[in-house]
Coordinates of N, CA and C in Angstrom, one line a residue:
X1 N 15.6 14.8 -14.4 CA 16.3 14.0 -13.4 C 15.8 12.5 -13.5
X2 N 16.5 11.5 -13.9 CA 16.4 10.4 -13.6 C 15.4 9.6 -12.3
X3 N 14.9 9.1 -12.2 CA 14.0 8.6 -11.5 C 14.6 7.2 -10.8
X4 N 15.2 7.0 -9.2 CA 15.3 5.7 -8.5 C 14.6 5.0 -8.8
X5 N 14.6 3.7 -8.9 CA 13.5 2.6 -9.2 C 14.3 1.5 -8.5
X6 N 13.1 1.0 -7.1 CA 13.4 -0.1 -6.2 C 13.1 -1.2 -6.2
X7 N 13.5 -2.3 -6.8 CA 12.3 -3.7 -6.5 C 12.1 -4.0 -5.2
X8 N 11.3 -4.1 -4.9 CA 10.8 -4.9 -3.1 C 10.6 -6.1 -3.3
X9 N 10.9 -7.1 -2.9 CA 11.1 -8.5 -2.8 C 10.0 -8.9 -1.8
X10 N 8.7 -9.7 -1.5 CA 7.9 -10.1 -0.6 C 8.6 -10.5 0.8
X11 N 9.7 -11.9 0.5 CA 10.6 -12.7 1.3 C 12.0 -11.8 1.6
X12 N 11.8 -10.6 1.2 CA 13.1 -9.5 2.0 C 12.2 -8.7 2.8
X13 N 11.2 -8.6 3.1 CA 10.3 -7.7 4.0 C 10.6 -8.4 5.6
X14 N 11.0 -7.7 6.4 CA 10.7 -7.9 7.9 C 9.9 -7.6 8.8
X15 N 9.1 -8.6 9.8 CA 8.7 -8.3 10.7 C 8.6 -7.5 11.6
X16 N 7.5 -6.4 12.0 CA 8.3 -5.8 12.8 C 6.7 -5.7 14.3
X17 N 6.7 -5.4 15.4 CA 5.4 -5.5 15.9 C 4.5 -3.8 15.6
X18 N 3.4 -3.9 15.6 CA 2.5 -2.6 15.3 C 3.1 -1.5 16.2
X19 N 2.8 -0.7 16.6 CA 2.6 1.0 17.1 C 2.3 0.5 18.6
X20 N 1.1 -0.2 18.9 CA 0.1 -0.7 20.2 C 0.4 -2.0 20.4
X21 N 1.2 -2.6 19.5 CA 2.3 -4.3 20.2 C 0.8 -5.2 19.8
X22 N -0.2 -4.9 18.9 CA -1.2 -5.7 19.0 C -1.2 -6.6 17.7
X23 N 0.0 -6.4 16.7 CA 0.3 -7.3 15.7 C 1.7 -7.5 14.8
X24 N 1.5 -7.7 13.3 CA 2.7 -7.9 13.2 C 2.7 -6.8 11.8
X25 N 4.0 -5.8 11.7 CA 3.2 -5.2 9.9 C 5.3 -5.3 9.5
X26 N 5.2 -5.7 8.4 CA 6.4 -5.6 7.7 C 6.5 -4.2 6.5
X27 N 7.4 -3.6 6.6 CA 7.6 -1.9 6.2 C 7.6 -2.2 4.5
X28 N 7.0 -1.9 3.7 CA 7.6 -2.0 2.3 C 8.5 -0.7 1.6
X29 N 7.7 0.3 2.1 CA 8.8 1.5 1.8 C 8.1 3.0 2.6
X30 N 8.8 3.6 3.2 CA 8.8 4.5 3.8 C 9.1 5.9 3.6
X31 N 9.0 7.4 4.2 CA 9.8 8.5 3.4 C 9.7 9.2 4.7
X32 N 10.7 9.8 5.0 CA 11.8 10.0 4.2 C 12.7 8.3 4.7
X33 N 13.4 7.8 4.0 CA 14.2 6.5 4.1 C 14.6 6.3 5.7
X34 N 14.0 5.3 6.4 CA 14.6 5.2 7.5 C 13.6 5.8 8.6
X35 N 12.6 6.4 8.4 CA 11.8 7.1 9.6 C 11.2 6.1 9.7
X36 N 10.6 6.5 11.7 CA 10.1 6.1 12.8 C 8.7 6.1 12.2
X37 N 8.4 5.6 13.2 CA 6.5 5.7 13.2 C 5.9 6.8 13.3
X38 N 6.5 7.5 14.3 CA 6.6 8.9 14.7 C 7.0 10.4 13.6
X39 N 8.0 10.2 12.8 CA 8.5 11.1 12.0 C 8.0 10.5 10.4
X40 N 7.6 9.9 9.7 CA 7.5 9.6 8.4 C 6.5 10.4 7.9
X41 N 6.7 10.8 6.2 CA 6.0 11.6 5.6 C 4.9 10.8 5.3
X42 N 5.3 9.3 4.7 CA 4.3 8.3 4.4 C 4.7 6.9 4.4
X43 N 3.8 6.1 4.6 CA 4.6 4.4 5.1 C 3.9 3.4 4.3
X44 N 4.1 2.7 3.7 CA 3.1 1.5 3.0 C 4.0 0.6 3.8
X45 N 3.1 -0.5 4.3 CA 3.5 -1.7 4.8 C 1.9 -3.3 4.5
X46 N 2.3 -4.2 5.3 CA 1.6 -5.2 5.1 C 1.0 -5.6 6.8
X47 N 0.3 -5.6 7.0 CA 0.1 -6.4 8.3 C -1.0 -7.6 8.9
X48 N -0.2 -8.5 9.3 CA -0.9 -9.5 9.5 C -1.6 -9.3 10.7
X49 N -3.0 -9.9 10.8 CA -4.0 -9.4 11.7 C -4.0 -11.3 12.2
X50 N -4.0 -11.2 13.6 CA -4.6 -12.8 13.9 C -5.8 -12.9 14.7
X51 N -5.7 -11.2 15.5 CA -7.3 -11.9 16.1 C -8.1 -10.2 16.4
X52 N -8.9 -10.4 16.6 CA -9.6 -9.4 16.8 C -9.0 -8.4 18.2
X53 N -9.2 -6.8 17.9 CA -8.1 -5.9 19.1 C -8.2 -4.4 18.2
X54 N -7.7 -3.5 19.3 CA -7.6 -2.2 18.9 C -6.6 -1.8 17.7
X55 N -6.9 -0.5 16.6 CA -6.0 -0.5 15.4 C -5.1 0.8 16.7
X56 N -3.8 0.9 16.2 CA -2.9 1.9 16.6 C -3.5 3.3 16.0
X57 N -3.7 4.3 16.9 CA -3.7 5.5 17.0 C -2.4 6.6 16.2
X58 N -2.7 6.9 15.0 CA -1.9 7.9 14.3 C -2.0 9.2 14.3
X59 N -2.0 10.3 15.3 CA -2.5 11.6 14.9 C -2.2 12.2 13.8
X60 N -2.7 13.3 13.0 CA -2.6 13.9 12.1 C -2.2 12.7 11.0
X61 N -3.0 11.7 10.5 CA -2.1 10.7 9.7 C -3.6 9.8 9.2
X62 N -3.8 10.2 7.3 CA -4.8 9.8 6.4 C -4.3 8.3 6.5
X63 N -5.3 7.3 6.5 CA -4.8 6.1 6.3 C -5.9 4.9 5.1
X64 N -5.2 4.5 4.7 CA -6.2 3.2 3.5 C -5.6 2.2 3.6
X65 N -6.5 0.9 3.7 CA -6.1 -0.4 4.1 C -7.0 -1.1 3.3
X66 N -6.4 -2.1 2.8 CA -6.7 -3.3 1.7 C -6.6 -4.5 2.3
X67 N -7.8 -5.3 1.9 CA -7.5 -6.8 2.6 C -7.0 -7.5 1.5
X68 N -6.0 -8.2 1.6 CA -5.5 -9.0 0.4 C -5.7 -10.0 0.6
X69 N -5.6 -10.8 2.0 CA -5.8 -12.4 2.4 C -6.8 -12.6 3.4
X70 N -7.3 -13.9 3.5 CA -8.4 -14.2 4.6 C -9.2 -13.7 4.1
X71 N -10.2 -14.0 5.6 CA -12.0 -13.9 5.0 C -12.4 -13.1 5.0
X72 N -11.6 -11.7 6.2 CA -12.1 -10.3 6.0 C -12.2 -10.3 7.4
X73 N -12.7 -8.5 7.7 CA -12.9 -8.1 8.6 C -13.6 -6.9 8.5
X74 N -14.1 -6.8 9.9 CA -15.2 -5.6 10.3 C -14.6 -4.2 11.0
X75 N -14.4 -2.8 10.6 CA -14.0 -2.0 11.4 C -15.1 -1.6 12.3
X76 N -14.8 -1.3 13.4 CA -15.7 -1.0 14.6 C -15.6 0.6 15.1
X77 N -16.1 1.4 15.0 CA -16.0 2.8 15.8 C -16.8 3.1 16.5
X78 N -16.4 3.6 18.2 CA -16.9 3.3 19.0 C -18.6 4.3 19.3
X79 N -18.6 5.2 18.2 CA -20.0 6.0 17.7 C -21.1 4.8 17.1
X80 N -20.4 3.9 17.3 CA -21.3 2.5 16.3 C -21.3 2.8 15.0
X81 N -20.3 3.4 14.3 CA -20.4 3.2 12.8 C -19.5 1.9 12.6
X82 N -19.7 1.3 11.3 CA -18.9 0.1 10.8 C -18.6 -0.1 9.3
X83 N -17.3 -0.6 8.9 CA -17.7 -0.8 8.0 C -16.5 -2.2 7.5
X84 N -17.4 -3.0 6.4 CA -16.8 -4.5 6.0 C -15.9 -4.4 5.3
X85 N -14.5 -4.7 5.0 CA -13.5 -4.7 4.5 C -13.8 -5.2 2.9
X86 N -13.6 -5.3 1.8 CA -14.0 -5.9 0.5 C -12.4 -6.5 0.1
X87 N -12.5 -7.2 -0.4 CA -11.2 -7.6 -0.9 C -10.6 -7.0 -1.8
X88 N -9.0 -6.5 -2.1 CA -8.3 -5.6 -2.9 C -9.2 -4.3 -3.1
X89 N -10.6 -3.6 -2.1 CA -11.0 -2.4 -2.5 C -10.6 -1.2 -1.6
X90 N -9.5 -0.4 -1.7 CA -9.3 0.5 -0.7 C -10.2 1.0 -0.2
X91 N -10.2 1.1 1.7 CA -11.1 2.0 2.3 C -10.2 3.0 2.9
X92 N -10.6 4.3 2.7 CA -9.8 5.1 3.7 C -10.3 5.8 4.9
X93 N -9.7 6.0 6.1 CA -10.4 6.9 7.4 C -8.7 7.3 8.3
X94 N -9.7 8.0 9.1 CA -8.7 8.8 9.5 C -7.7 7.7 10.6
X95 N -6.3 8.7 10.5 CA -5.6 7.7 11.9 C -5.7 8.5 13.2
X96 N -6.2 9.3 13.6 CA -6.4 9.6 15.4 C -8.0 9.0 15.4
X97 N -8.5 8.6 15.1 CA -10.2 8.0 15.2 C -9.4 6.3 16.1
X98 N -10.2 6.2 16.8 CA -10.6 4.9 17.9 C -10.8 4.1 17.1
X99 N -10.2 3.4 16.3 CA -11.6 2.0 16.2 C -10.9 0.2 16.5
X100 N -11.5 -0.4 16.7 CA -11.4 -1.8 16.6 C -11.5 -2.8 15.8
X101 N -10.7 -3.4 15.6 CA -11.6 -4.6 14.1 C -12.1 -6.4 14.8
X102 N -12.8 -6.7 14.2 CA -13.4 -7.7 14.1 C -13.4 -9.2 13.3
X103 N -12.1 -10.3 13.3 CA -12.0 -11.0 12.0 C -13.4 -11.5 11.9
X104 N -13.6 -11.8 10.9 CA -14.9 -12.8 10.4 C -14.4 -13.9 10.6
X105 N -13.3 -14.8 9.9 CA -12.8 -16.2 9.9 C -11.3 -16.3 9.9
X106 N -10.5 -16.1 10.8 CA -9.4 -16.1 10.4 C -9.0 -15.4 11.1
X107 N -7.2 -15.0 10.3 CA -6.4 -14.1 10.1 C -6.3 -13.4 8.9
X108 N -5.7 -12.2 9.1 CA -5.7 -11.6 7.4 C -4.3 -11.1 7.0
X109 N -4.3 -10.7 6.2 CA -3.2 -10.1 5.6 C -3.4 -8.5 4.9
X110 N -3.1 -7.3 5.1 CA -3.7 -6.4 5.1 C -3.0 -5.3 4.4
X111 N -3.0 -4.7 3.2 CA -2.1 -3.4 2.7 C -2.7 -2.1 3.5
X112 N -1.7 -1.1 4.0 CA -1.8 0.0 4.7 C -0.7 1.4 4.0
X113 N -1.7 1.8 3.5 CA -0.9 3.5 2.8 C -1.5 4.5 4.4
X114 N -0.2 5.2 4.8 CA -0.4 6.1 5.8 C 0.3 7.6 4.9
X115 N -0.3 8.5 5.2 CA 0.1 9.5 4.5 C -0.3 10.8 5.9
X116 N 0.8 11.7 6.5 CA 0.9 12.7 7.4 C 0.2 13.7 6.7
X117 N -0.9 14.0 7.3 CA -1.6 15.2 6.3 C -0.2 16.4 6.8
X118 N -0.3 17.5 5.9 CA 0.1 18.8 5.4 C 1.5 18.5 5.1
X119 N 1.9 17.5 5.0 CA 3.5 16.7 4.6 C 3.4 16.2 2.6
X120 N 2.4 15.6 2.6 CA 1.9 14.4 1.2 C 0.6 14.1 1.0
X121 N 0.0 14.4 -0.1 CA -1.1 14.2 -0.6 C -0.8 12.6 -1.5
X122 N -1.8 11.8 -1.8 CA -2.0 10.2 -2.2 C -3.0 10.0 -2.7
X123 N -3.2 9.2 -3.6 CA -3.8 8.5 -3.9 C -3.5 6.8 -3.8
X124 N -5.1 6.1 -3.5 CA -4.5 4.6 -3.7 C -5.8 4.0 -4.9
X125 N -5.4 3.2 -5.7 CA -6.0 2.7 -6.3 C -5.6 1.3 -6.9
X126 N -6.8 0.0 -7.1 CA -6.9 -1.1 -7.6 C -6.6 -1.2 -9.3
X127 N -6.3 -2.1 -9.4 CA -6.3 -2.4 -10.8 C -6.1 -4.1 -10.8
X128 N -7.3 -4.4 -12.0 CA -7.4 -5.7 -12.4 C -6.9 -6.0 -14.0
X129 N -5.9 -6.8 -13.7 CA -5.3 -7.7 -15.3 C -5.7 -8.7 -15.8
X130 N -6.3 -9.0 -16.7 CA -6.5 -10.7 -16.8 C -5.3 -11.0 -17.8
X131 N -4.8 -12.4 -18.3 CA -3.9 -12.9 -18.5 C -3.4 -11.8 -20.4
X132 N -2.5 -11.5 -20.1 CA -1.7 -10.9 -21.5 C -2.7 -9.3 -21.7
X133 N -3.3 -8.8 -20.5 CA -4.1 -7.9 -21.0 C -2.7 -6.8 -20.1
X134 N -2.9 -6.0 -21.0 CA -1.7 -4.8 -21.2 C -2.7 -3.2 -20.4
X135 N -1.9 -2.4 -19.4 CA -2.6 -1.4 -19.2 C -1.0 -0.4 -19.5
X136 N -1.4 1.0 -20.0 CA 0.0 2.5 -19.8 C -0.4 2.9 -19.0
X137 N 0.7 3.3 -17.7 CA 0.4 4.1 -16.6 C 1.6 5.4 -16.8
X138 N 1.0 6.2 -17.2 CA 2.0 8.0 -16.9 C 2.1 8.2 -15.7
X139 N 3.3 8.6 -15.6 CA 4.2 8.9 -14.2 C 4.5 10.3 -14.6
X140 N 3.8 11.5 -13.6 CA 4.2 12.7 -14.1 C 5.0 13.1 -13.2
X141 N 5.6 14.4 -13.4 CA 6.6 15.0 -12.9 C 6.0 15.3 -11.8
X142 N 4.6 15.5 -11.5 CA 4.0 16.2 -10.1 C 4.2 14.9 -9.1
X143 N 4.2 13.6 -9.9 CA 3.7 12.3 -8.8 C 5.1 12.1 -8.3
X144 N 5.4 12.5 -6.8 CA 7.1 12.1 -6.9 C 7.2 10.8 -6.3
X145 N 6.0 10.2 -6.1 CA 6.8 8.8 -6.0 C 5.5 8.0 -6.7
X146 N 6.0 6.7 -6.8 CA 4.7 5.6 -7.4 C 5.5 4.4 -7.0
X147 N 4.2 3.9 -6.0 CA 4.6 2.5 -5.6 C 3.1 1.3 -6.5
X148 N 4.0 0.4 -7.1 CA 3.2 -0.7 -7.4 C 3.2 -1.5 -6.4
X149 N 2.2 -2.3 -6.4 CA 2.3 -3.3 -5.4 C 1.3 -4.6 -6.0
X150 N 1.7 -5.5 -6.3 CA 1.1 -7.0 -6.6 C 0.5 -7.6 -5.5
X151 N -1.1 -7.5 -5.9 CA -2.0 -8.1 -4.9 C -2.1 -9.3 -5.1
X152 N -2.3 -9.9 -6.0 CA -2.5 -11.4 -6.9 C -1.9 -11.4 -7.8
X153 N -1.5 -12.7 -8.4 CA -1.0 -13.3 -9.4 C -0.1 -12.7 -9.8
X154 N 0.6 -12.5 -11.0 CA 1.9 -12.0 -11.2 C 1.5 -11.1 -12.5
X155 N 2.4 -10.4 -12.3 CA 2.5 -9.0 -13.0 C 4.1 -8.4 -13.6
X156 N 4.2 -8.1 -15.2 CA 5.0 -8.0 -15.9 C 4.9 -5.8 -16.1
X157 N 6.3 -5.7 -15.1 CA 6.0 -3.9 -15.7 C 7.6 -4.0 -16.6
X158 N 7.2 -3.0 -17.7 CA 7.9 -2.5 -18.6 C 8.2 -1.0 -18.8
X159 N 9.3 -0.8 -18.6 CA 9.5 1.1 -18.9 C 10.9 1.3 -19.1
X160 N 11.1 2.6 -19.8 CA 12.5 2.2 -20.5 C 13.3 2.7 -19.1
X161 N 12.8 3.8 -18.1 CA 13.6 4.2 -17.1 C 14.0 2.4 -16.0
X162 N 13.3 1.7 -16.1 CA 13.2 0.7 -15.2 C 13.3 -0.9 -16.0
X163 N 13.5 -0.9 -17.4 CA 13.3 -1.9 -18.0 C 12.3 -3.2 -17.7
X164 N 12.7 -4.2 -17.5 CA 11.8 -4.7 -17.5 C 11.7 -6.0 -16.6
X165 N 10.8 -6.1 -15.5 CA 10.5 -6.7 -14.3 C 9.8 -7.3 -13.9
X166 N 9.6 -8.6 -13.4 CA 8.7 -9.6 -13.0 C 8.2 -9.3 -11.5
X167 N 6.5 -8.8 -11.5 CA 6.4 -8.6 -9.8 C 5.5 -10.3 -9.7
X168 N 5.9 -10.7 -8.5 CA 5.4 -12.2 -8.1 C 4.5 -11.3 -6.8
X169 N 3.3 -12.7 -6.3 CA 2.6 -11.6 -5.0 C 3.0 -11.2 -4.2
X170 N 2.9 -10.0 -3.7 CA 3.2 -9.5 -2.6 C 4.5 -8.3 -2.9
X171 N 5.1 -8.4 -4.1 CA 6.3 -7.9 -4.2 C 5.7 -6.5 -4.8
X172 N 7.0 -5.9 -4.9 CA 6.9 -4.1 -4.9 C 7.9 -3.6 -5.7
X173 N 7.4 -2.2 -6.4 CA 8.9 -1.8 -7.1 C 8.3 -0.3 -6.6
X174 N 9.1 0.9 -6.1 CA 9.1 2.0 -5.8 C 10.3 2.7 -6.8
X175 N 9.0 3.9 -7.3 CA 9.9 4.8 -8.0 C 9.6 6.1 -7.7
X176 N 11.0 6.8 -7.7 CA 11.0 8.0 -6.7 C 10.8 9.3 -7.7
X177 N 11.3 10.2 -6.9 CA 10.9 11.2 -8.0 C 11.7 11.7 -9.2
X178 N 11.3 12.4 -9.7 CA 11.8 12.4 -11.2 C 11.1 13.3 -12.7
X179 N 11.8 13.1 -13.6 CA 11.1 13.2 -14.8 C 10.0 12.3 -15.1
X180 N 9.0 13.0 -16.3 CA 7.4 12.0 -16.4 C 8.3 11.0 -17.1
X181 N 7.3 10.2 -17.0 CA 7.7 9.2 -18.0 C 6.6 8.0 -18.1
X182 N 6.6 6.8 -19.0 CA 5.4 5.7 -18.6 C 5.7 4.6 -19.0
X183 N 5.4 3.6 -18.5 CA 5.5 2.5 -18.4 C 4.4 1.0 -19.0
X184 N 4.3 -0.1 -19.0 CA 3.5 -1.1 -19.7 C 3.0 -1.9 -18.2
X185 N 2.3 -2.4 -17.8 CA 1.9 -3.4 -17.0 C 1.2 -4.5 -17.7
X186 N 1.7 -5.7 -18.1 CA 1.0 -6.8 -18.3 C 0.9 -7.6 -17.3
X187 N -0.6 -8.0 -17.2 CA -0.8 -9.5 -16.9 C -0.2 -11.1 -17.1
X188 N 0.1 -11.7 -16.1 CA 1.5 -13.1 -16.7 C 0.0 -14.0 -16.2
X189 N -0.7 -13.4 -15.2 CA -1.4 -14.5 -14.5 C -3.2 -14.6 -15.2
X190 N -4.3 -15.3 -15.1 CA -5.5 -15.0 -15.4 C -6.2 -13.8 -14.8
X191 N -5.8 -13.7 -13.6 CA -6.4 -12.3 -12.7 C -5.4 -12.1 -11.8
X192 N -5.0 -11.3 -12.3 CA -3.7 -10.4 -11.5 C -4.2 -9.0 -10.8
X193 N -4.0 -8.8 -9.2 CA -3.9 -7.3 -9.4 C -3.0 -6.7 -8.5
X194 N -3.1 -5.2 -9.4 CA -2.4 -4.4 -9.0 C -3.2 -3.0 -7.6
X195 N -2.0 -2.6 -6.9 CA -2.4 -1.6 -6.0 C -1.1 -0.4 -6.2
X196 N -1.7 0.9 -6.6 CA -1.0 1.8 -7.1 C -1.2 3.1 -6.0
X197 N -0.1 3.5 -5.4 CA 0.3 4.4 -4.9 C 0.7 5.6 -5.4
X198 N 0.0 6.5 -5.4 CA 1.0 8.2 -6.2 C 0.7 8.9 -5.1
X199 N 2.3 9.4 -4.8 CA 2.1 10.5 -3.7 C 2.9 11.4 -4.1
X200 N 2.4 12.5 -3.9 CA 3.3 14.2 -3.8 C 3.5 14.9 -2.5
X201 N 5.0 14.8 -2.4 CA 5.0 15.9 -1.4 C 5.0 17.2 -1.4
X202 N 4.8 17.8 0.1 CA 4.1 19.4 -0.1 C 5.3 19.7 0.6
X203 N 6.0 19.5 1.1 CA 7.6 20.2 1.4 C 9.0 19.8 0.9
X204 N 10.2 20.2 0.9 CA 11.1 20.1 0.3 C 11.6 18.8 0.3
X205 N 12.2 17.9 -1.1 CA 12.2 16.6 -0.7 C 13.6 16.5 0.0
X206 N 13.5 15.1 0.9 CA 14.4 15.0 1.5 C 15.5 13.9 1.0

């Protein structure tokens, strides 16, 4: 079966306010298409953080967040554990856990993979390009979806299901499920990166 392939556009993303009204996150792609906050299997979005305040409460819902802009920030849990945000390095924790964050300088800009445990299993992972450096990424039949996402600099994907595509920052291409297949990612920029999404679902797709 043929495989959907979506570009996401940075400046076609809308604002929308958080879960707790305490910020701003724009949706990049969602599942099943069109779910609530409440009903989704899994959500990547972006959210801008401006001041320090409570993160929204997700029950039953694995969560990983990336700082992509600003100086960073501190998560706070109210056991006194903490931990420092790194730039483009996924951290993950749970969504019914309390915590608070802390900017260091700023506001930030933030990547967020939410995945409903017993719905979708995920992975998130970085990847660094420097300029004309080429990586193959296999898309297998188990992974039914794979979201790229351009952290920095710009990024050239090639594959014969999706031909061939310029991602600029911030922008996205979602591909759904399907037959394996694989694709090229080159670097256009000196340090480009990438944030790679594979998720499987564990129930019937919708």
């Amino acid at each position: 079966m043929p495989r959907n392939i979506r570009l996401i556009r940075a400046d076609s993303l809308k604002p929308m306010p958080w879960k707790n009204g305490g910020g701003i996150t724009r949706e990049l792609a969602v599942y099943p298409s069109g779910a609530s906050m409440t009903d989704f299997a899994w959500r990547i979005s972006l959210a801008d953080v401006e001041h320090d305040g409570a993160f929204s409460i997700f029950p039953g819902v694995n969560r990983s967040i990336v700082l992509l802009d600003g100086k960073g920030m501190r998560l706070n849990w109210a056991d006194g554990a903490r931990h420092d945000l790194q730039r483009y390095q996924p951290f993950a924790f749970a969504g019914h856990e309390a915590l608070d964050c802390q900017l260091f300088d700023g506001p930030t800009v933030d990547f967020n993979l939410m995945l409903r445990r017993g719905k979708v299993n995920g992975r998130l992972v970085s990847q660094h390009l420097a300029k004309g450096e080429s990586r193959t990424e296999m898309l297998a039949e188990t992974d039914d979806f794979l979201l790229v996402f351009c952290a920095a600099g710009r990024v050239e994907l090639r594959g014969e299901a999706c031909g061939t595509s310029i991602l600029e920052r911030f922008d996205a291409i979602e591909i759904g499920p399907g037959t394996a297949q694989s694709g090229q990612l080159v670097g256009i920029d000196p340090d480009s990166v990438l944030l790679l999404a594979r998720l499987q679902l564990l129930e019937p797709k919708q």
